[in-house]
Structures are given as structure tokens and as C-alpha cells.
Coordinates of C-alpha atoms and ligand atoms in Angstrom, one line a residue:
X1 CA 121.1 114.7 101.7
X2 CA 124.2 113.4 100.4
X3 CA 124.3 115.9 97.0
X4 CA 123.2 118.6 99.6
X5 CA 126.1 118.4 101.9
X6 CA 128.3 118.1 98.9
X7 CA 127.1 121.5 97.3
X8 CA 128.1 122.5 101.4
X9 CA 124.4 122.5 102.7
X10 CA 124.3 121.8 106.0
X11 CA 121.1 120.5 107.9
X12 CA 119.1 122.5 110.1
X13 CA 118.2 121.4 113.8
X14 CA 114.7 122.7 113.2
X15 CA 112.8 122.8 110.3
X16 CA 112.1 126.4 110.4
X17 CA 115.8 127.6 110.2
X18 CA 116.1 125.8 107.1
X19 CA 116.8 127.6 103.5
X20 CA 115.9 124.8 101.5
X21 CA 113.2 121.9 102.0
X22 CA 112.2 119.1 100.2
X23 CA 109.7 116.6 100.4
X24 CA 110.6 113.3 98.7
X25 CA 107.2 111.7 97.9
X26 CA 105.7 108.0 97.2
X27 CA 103.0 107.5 95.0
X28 CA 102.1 103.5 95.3
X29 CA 99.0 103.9 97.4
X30 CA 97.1 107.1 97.7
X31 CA 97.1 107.6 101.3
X32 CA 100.9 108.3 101.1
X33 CA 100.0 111.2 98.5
X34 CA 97.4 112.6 101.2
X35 CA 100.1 112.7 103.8
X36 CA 101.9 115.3 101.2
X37 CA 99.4 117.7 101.0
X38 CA 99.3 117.9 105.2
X39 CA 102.5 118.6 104.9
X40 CA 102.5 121.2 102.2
X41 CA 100.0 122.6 104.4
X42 CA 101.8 122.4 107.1
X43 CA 104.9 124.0 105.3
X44 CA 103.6 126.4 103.1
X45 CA 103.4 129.4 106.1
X46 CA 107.3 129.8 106.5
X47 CA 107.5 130.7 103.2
X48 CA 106.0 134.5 104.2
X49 CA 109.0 134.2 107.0
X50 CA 110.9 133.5 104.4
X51 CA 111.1 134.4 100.9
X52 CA 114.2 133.1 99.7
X53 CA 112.9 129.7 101.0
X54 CA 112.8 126.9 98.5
X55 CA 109.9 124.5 99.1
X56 CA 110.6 121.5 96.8
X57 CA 108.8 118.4 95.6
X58 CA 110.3 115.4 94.3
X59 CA 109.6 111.7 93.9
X60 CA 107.1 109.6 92.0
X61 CA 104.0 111.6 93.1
X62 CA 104.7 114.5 90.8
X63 CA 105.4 112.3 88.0
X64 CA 101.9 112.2 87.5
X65 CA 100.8 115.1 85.0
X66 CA 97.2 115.6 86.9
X67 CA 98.7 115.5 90.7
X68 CA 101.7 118.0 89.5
X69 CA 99.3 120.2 87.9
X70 CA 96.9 119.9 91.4
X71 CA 99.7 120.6 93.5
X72 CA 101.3 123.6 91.3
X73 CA 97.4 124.8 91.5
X74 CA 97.0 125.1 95.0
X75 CA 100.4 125.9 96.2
X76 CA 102.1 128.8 94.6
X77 CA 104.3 128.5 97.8
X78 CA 105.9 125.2 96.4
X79 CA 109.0 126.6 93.4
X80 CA 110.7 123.7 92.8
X81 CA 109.8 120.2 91.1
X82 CA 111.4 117.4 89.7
X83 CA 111.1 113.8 89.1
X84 CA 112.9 110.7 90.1
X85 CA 115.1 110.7 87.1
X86 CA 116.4 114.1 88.0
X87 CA 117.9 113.6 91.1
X88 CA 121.3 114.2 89.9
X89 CA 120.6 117.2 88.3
X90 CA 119.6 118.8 92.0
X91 CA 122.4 121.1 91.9
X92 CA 121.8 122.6 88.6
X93 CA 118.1 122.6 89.7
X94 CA 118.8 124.4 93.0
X95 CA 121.1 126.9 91.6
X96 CA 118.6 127.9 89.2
X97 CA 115.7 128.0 91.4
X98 CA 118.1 130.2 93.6
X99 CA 119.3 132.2 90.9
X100 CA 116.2 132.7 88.8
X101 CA 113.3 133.6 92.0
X102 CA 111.2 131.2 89.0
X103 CA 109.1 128.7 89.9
X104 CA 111.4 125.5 88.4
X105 CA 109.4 121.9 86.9
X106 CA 111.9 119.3 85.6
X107 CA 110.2 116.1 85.4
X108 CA 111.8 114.0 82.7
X109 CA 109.0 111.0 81.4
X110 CA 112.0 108.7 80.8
X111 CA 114.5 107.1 82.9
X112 CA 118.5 108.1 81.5
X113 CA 121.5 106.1 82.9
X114 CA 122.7 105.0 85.8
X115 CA 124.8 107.7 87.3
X116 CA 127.2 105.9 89.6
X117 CA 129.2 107.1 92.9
X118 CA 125.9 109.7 93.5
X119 CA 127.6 111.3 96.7
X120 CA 125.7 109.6 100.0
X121 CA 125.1 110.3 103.4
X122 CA 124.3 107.4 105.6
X123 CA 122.9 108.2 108.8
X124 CA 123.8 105.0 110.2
X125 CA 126.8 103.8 111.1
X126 CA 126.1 99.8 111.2
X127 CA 123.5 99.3 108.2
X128 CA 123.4 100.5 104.9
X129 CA 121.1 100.4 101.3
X130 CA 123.1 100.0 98.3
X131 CA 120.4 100.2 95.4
X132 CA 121.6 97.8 92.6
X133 CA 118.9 98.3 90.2
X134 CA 116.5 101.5 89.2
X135 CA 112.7 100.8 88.1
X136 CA 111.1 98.0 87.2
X137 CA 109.2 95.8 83.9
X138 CA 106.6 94.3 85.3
X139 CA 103.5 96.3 84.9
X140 CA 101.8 94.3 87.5
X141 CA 98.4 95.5 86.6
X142 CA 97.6 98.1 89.8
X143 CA 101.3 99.2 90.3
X144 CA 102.3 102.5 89.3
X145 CA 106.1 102.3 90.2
X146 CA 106.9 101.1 86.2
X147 CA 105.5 104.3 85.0
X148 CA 107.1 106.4 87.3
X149 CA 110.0 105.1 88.2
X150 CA 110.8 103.7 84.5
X151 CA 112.2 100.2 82.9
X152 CA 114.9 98.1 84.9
X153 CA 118.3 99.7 84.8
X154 CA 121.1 97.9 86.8
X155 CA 123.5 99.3 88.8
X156 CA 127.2 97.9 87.0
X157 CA 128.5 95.1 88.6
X158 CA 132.3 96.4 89.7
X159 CA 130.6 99.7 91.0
X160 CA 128.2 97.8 93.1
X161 CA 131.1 95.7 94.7
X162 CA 133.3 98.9 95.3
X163 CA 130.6 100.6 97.3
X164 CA 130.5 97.7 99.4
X165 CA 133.6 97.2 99.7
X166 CA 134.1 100.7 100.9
X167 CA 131.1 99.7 103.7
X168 CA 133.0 96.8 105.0
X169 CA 136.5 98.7 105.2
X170 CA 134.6 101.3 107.0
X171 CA 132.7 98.8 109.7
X172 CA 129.4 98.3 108.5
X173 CA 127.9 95.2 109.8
X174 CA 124.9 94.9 107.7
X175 CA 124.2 95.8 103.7
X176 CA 120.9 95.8 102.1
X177 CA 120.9 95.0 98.9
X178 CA 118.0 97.5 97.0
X179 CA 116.0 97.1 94.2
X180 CA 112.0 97.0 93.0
X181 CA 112.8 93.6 91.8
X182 CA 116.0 92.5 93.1
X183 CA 116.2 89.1 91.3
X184 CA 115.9 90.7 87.8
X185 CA 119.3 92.3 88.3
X186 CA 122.1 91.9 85.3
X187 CA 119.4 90.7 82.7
X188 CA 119.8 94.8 81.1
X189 CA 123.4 94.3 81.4
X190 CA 125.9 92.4 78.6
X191 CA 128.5 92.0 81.9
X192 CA 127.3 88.0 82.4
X193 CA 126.4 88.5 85.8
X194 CA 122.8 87.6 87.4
X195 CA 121.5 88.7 90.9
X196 CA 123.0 85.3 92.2
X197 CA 126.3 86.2 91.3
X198 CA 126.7 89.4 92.6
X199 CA 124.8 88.4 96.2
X200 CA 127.8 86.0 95.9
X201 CA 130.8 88.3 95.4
X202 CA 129.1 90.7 98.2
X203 CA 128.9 88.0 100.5
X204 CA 132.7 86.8 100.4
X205 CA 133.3 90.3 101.1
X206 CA 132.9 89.4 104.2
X207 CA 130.4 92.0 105.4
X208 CA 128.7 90.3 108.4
X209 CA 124.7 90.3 107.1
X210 CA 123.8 90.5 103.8
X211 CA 120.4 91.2 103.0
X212 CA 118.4 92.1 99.6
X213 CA 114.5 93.4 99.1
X214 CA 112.4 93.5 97.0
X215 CA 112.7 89.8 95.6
X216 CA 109.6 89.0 92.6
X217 CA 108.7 85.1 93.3
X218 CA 108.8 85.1 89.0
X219 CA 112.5 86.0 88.9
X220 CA 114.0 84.2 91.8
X221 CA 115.8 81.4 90.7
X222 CA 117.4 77.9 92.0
X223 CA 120.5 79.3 91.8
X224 CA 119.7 82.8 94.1
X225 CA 118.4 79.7 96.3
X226 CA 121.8 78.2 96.5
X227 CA 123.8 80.9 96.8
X228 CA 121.6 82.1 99.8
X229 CA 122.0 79.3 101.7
X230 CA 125.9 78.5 101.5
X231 CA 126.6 81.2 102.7
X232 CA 126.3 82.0 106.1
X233 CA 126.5 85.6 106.2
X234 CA 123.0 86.1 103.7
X235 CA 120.5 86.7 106.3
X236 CA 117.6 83.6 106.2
X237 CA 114.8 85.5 105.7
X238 CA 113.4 86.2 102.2
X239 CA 110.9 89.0 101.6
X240 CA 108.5 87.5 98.6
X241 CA 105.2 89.6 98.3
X242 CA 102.8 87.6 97.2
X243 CA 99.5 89.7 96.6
X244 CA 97.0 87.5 96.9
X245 CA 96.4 83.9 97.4
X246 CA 93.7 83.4 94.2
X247 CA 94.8 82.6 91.0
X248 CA 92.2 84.4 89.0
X249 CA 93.0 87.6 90.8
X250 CA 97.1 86.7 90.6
X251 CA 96.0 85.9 86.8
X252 CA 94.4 89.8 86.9
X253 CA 97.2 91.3 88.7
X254 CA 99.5 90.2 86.3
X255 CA 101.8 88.5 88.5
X256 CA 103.3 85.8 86.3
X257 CA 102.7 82.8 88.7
X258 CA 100.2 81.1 90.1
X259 CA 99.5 80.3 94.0
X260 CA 101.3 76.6 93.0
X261 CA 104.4 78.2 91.1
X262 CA 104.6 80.4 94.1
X263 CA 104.0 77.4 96.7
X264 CA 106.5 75.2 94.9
X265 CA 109.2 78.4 95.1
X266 CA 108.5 78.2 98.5
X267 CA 109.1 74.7 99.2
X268 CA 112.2 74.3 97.5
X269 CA 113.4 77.7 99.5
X270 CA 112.4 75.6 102.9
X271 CA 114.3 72.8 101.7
X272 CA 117.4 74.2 101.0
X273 CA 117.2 76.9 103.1
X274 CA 117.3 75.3 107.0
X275 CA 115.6 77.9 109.5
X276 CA 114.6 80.2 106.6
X277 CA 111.9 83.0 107.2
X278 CA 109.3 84.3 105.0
X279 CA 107.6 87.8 105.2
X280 CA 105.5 89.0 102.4
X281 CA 103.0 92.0 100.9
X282 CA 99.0 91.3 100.4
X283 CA 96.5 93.6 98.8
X284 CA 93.2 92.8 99.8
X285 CA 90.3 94.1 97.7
X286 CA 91.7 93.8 94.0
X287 CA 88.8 94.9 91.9
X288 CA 85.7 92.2 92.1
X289 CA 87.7 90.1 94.3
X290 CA 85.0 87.7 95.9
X291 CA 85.2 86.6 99.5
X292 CA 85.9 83.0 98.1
X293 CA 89.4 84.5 96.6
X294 CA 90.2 86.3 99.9
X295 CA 89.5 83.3 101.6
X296 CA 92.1 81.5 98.6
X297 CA 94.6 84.4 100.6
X298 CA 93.9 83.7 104.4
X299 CA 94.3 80.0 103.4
X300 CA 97.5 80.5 101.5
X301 CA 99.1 82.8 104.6
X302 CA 98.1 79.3 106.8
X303 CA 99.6 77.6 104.6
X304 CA 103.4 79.4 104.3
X305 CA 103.7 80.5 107.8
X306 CA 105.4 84.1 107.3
X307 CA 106.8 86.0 110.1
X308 CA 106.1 89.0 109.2
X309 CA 103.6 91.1 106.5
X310 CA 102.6 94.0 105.0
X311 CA 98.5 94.2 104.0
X312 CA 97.4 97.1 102.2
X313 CA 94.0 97.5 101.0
X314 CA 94.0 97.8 97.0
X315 CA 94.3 101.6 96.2
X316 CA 93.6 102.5 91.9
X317 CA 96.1 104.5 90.6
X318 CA 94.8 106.1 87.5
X319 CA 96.8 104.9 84.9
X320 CA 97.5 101.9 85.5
X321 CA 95.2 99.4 83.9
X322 CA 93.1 98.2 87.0
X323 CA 92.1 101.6 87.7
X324 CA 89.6 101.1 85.1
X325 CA 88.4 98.2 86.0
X326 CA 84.4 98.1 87.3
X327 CA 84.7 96.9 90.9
X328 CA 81.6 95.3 92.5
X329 CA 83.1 95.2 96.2
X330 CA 82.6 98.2 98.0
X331 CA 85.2 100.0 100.0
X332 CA 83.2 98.5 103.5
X333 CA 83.9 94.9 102.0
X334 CA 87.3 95.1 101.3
X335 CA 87.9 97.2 105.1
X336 CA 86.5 94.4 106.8
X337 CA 88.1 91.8 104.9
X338 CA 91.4 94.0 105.2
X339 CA 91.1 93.7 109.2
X340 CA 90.2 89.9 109.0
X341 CA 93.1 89.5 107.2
X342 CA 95.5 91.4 109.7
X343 CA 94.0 90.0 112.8
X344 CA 94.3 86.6 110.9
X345 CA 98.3 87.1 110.2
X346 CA 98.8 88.9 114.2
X347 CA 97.4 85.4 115.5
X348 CA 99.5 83.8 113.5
X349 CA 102.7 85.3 114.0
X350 CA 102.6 85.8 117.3
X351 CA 101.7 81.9 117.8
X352 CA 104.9 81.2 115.8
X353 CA 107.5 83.7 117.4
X354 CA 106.6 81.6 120.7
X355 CA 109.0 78.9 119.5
X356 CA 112.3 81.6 119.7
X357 CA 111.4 82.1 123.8
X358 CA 114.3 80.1 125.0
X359 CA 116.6 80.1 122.2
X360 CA 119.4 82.0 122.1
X361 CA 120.4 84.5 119.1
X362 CA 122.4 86.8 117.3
X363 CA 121.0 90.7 117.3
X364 CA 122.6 93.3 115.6
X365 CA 122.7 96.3 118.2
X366 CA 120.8 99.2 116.9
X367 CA 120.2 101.3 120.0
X368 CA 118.6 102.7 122.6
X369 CA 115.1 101.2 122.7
X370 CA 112.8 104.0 121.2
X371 CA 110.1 102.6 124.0
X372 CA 112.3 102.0 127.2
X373 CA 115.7 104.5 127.7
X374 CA 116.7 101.6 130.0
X375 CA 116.9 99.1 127.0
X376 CA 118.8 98.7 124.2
X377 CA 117.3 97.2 121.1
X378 CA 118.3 95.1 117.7
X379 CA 117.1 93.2 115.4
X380 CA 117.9 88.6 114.9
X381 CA 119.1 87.7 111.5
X382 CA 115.7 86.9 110.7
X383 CA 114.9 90.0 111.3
X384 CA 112.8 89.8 114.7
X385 CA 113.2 93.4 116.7
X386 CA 114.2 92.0 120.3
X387 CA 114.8 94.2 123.2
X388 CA 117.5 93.8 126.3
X389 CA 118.9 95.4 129.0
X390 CA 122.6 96.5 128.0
X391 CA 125.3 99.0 128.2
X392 CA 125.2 101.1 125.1
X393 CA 128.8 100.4 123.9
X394 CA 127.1 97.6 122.5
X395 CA 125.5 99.6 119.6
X396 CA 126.6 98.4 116.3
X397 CA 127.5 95.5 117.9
X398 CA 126.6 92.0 116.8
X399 CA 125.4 89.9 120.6
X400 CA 123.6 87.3 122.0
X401 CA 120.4 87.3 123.1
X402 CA 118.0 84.8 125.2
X403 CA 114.5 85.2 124.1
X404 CA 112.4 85.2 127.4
X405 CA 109.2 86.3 125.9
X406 CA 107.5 87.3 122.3
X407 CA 104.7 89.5 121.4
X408 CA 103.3 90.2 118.0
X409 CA 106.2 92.8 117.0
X410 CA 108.9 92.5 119.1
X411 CA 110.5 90.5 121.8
X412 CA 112.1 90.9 125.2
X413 CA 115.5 89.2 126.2
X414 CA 118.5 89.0 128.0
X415 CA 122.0 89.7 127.3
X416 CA 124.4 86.0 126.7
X417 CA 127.9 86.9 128.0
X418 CA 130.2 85.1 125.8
Ligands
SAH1 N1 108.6 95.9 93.8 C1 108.1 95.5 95.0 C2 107.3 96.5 95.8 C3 106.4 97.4 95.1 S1 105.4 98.5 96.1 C4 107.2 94.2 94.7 O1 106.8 94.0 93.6 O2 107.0 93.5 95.6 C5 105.2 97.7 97.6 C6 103.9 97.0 97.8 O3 102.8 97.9 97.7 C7 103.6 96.0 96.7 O4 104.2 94.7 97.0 C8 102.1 95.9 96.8 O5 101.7 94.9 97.8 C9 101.7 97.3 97.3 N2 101.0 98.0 96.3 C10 101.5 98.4 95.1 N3 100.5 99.0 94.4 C11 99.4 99.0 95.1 C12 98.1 99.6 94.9 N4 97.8 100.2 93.8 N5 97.2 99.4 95.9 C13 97.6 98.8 97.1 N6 98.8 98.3 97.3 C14 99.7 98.4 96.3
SF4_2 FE1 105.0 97.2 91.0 FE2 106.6 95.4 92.2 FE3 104.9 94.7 90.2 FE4 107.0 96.1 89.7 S1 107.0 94.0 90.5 S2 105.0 96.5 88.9 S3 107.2 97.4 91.5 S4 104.3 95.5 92.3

């Protein structure tokens, strides 16, 4: 959005008024790809209202040779492709889809440079993504993203800490530090500086929260461990996907540790780290994962007590080298144990949020609740969404809240006057 309001786009209220569309597309699990065809199918019709309309793909999805040829197949109406790595090409791209009428494919196999200062728009005032690093090396065995989204390339280090210092001039209360594997940040670079040290010089720039996703438990180190916890303003709460709680199907997955390694990491996080919150990813149904290794998983979730998760059931993605595994569980097996796992984690959770009702705690205002006009809604520093009744002045705003009650994804409170 930011390159297209540059080339002096503006965007259109509905989608039908609009000139130029693009669909920016994931292609980690395949239900996110099926969404894209709905909404190529969806799309396509406006295209006979109007035929200058460019109808554009981008992202990971058509990275893939046999899904770009599918989708150039059967949708004639769609003219413009391009990968990941062309994004900053979009103008050149546009001008010639424009210029041309031709149906234009750049989709680039390999990942170029960084390009740096990539003109923005932020929709939101109070919170902001700054990516630091591009792509990732870690070929865990089901993941695509390495393949499409090409080896780690960090963001430099100086560039990084202008953009974020332009955020805190300009108000922002939160940044969110962005990366597929945060922690591996600086080792492409010859500038000296690791993931540690750059949360560091973010953080004494004084920007209120400081956050940072995705973290790999293989890469997080004692020192990102220290630095998180002296200073006040990096949120407690850690996102640290941990797959699966077996070590023969970590061992398959490629992970790097084991359910110890990733235990001890935890421990020593917990130590250091008072009042430190844990939320993680889980794919249930890795090929010929037996019920004993899910139950490895359920006990391992007992064991670290996250506050939040995300469970996906194991999709292949051709390519990558579990998609050719034989699998012996059927799709039946892994549903049910994907629903015993969720109902496992919502008991959980929601017995743990109970100790916040009474305490009192910092919210970032985001806005209007999206389920009560009356209410106003945020989110604590670990990372809890909490609804109140306030005046909306308050938005962007950092406040106190009194928890009064918890349920399984949010929480309802009341305002703290100072
Ligand atoms: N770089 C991050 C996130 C990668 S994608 C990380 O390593 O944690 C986000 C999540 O999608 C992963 O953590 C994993 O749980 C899930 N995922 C990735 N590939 C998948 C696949 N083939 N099937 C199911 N879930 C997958
Ligand atoms: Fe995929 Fe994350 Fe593993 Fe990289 S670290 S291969 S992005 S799951």
C-alpha cells in the first residue's frame, strides 16, 4: 500500500471502484491457498466491468511453478504476477502491465538485497512492524517459507534503528520487531551486531513496548534472555513455537532441539524473566506421528503453561521433504487429535488467566471494542486482549485496567483512574 500511494494510487472505499487489485498470498498451509481461489472467484467478474482492471497475485503461493501455472490456467482474468522478491519492482511491474494490456509473470527464484526505506503505510497510529530480517535457513522439514521466501537476509542495523526512531518521534507506543526467525538476526551481516544487541539499542529508544516474533528456541540465546529482562519496556511475553512435544518427530521435523533443550530454554527464560508469558505454535499430525508422541505434546503444553497458541493440523507442501513421506495416520486421526489438543490448551488457558481477575494492569488502548460500541478494548503487556468501559480519547493511550473477569480469549475490566 505504501509503494502504491507513492506512485499517487489512492484507495478505493469499495472494492469495485478500484483500478488495481492485488491479492497478497500465504502459502504455509494449504487452506490459506484455497481461500485465494474463492477470492479469484469472487473477483474475476469485475474484470468484464472493467477492462483496464489489473487483477494481481503476489506472495509465496505463486512462487510455486505448479500453483502459478494452475492459477494462470484457470484465470485468464488474473494479468499480473510476481513473487516475494519483486515487491520493489511493483512500479515497473504496474507500469508495464498498464502500458503493455500483456499478461505480466515476474517471479524471481532467488532472494536479491535488502532494499531499505521501501516507502510504508501504517494504518495504525499506536503499533507498528519493522521487519528486520527477510527469509529464513532452517529447512524445518514440512515448512515451505525457506523456498519461497529465500535464505536469511538482515535488515542493516543503523537503518533498522532510524525507522524506529522515526516511530518514537512520531508517537508510536508499540514496535514489533519482525522476522521468520528473529533471533538469527546479524549472523548474515559483518556489522558485529546479534538480535540481542539491536533489541537493546531499540529499547533505550525509549519507545514504550517493544515486542519481536518469530523467535526459533535453537537461536535464542542467554544473552537475548538478559537483555529482555532488564529492560522494562521489552514486553514479557515470548512467542517460541514449539511443534511438537516428541523428540522423534522434533528429530523428523528438523527442529534442532529436543523437548529437554527446549524445556531447559524455558526454565532459564522463567528464571530470569519474573512474570514472563509463553505462547507457542503446534502441528498435530506430522506424518506417522503415533498417539503416544501426541500425547509427548499435550504433556509438554501441561508442562510449560502457555497463554496462548496456535495448533494447526500438519498440511504437506510438495516440495518440501515431508511431503514425501508415507503417513500411516489418517486425516480422521489427526482431526480428532487436533481438537483434543485445542480443547486441551482452552482448559488450560482459561484456568490460568483466572489468576489476572483482581490485578490491575497496563493496556495499550486500541479501540472501540469490535463486539460492544460501548467498550473500548486493548491489549496487557502480555499480550491479553481486555475490554473496558471508557471514553475514546483514550485510544492509543497506555491505562490501567482491573481485571474483573477472564474467559478463554479475552477479559473484561474496569478503568484505574490514576
Ligand atoms: N518462522 C516461524 C513461523 C513459520 S510459519 C517459526 O518457525 O516459528 C508459522 C507456523 O505455521 C509454524 O510455526 C508452524 O507451526 C506452522 N506450519 C508451517 N508449515 C506447516 C505445515 N506444512 N503444516 C502445518 N503447519 C505448518
Ligand atoms: Fe519454516 Fe519457521 Fe522452520 Fe523457518 S524456522 S523453516 S519459517 S517453521
Amino acid at each position: 500500500r505504501g509503494l502504491l500511494e507513492s506512485a499517487g494510487m489512492i484507495r478505493s472505499e469499495q472494492v469495485d471502484d478500484s483500478d488495481v487489485i492485488i491479492i497478497n498470498t500465504c502459502a504455509v498451509r494449504e487452506n490459506a491457498e484455497d481461500k485465494v481461489y474463492g477470492e479469484i472467484g469472487n473477483l474475476k467478474c469485475l474484470k468484464r466491468k472493467n477492462k483496464k482492471l489489473i487483477l494481481g497475485i503476489c506472495g509465496c503461493m505463486v512462487e510455486q511453478p505448479e500453483i502459478l501455472k494452475k492459477v494462470m490456467d484457470t484465470f485468464p482474468e488474473v494479468n499480473l504476477f510476481f513473487g516475494t522478491h519483486e515487491v520493489p519492482q511493483l512500479y515497473d511491474l504496474l507500469y508495464e502491465a498498464i502500458t503493455t494490456g500483456e499478461r505480466i509473470v515476474s517471479i524471481e527464484s532467488k532472494a536479491g538485497e535488502v532494499i531499505e526505506e521501501l516507502p510504508a503505510c501504517r494504518l495504525n497510529r499506536y503499533k507498528a512492524f519493522v521487519n528486520i530480517i527477510y527469509g529464513c535457513n532452517k529447512f524445518c522439514t514440512y515448512c515451505i517459507v525457506p523456498y519461497t521466501r529465500g535464505k536469511e537476509r538482515s535488515r542493516k542495523f543503523d537503518e533498522v534503528i532510524k525507522e524506529c526512531k522515526t516511530l518514537v518521534d512520531a508517537g508510536y507506543q508499540e514496535i514489533t520487531l519482525l522476522g521468520q526467525n528473529v533471533n538469527a538476526y546479524g549472523k548474515d551481516l559483518d556489522e558485529g551486531h546479534d538480535f540481542a544487541d539491536l533489541m537493546e539499542a531499540v529499547a533505550k529508544l525509549g519507545i514504550p513496548r517493544l515486542r519481536f516474533t518469530t523467535s526459533h528456541p535453537w537461536d535464542f540465546s542467554s544473552k537475548m534472555i538478559d537483555v529482555i529482562a532488564k529492560y522494562p519496556n521489552i514486553m514479557k511475553f515470548i512467542h517460541l513455537p514449539v511443534q511438537s512435544g516428541s523428540n522423534e518427530v522434533l528429530r523428523k521435523m528438523g527442529r534442532r532441539y529436543d523437548r529437554e533443550r527446549y524445556l531447559n530454554l524455558v526454565k532459564e527464560m522463567r528464571e530470569k524473566i519474573p512474570g514472563l508469558s509463553l505462547s507457542t505454535d503446534i502441528i498435530v499430525g506430522f506424518p506417522n506421528e503415533s498417539e503416544e508422541e501426541f500425547q509427548d505434546t499435550l504433556s509438554l503444553v501441561d508442562i510449560v503453561k502457555y497463554e496462548a497458541a496456535f495448533t494447526f493440523i500438519y498440511s504437506p507442501r510438495r516440495g518440501t521433504p515431508a511431503a514425501a513421506l508415507k503417513d500411516n495416520v489418517d486425516y480422521k486421526e489427526k482431526s480428532k487429535r487436533f481438537q483434543e489438543l485445542v480443547k486441551h490448551l482452552e482448559v488450560s488457558i482459561s484456568e490460568d488467566a483466572k489468576r489476572y481477575i483482581g490485578g490491575t494492569y497496563k493496556v495499550l488502548v486500541d479501540g472501540i471494542s469490535k463486539t460492544d460500541n460501548n467498550m473500548l478494548s486493548g491489549y496487557t503487556e502480555t499480550n491479553k486482549l481486555v475490554h473496558f468501559k471508557g471514553d475514546v480519547s483514550l485510544v492509543g493511550k497506555i491505562v490501567k485496567v482491573k481485571i474483573l473477569e477472564s474467559h478463554t480469549y479475552s477479559m473484561l475490566g474496569e478503568l484505574v483512574s490514576e
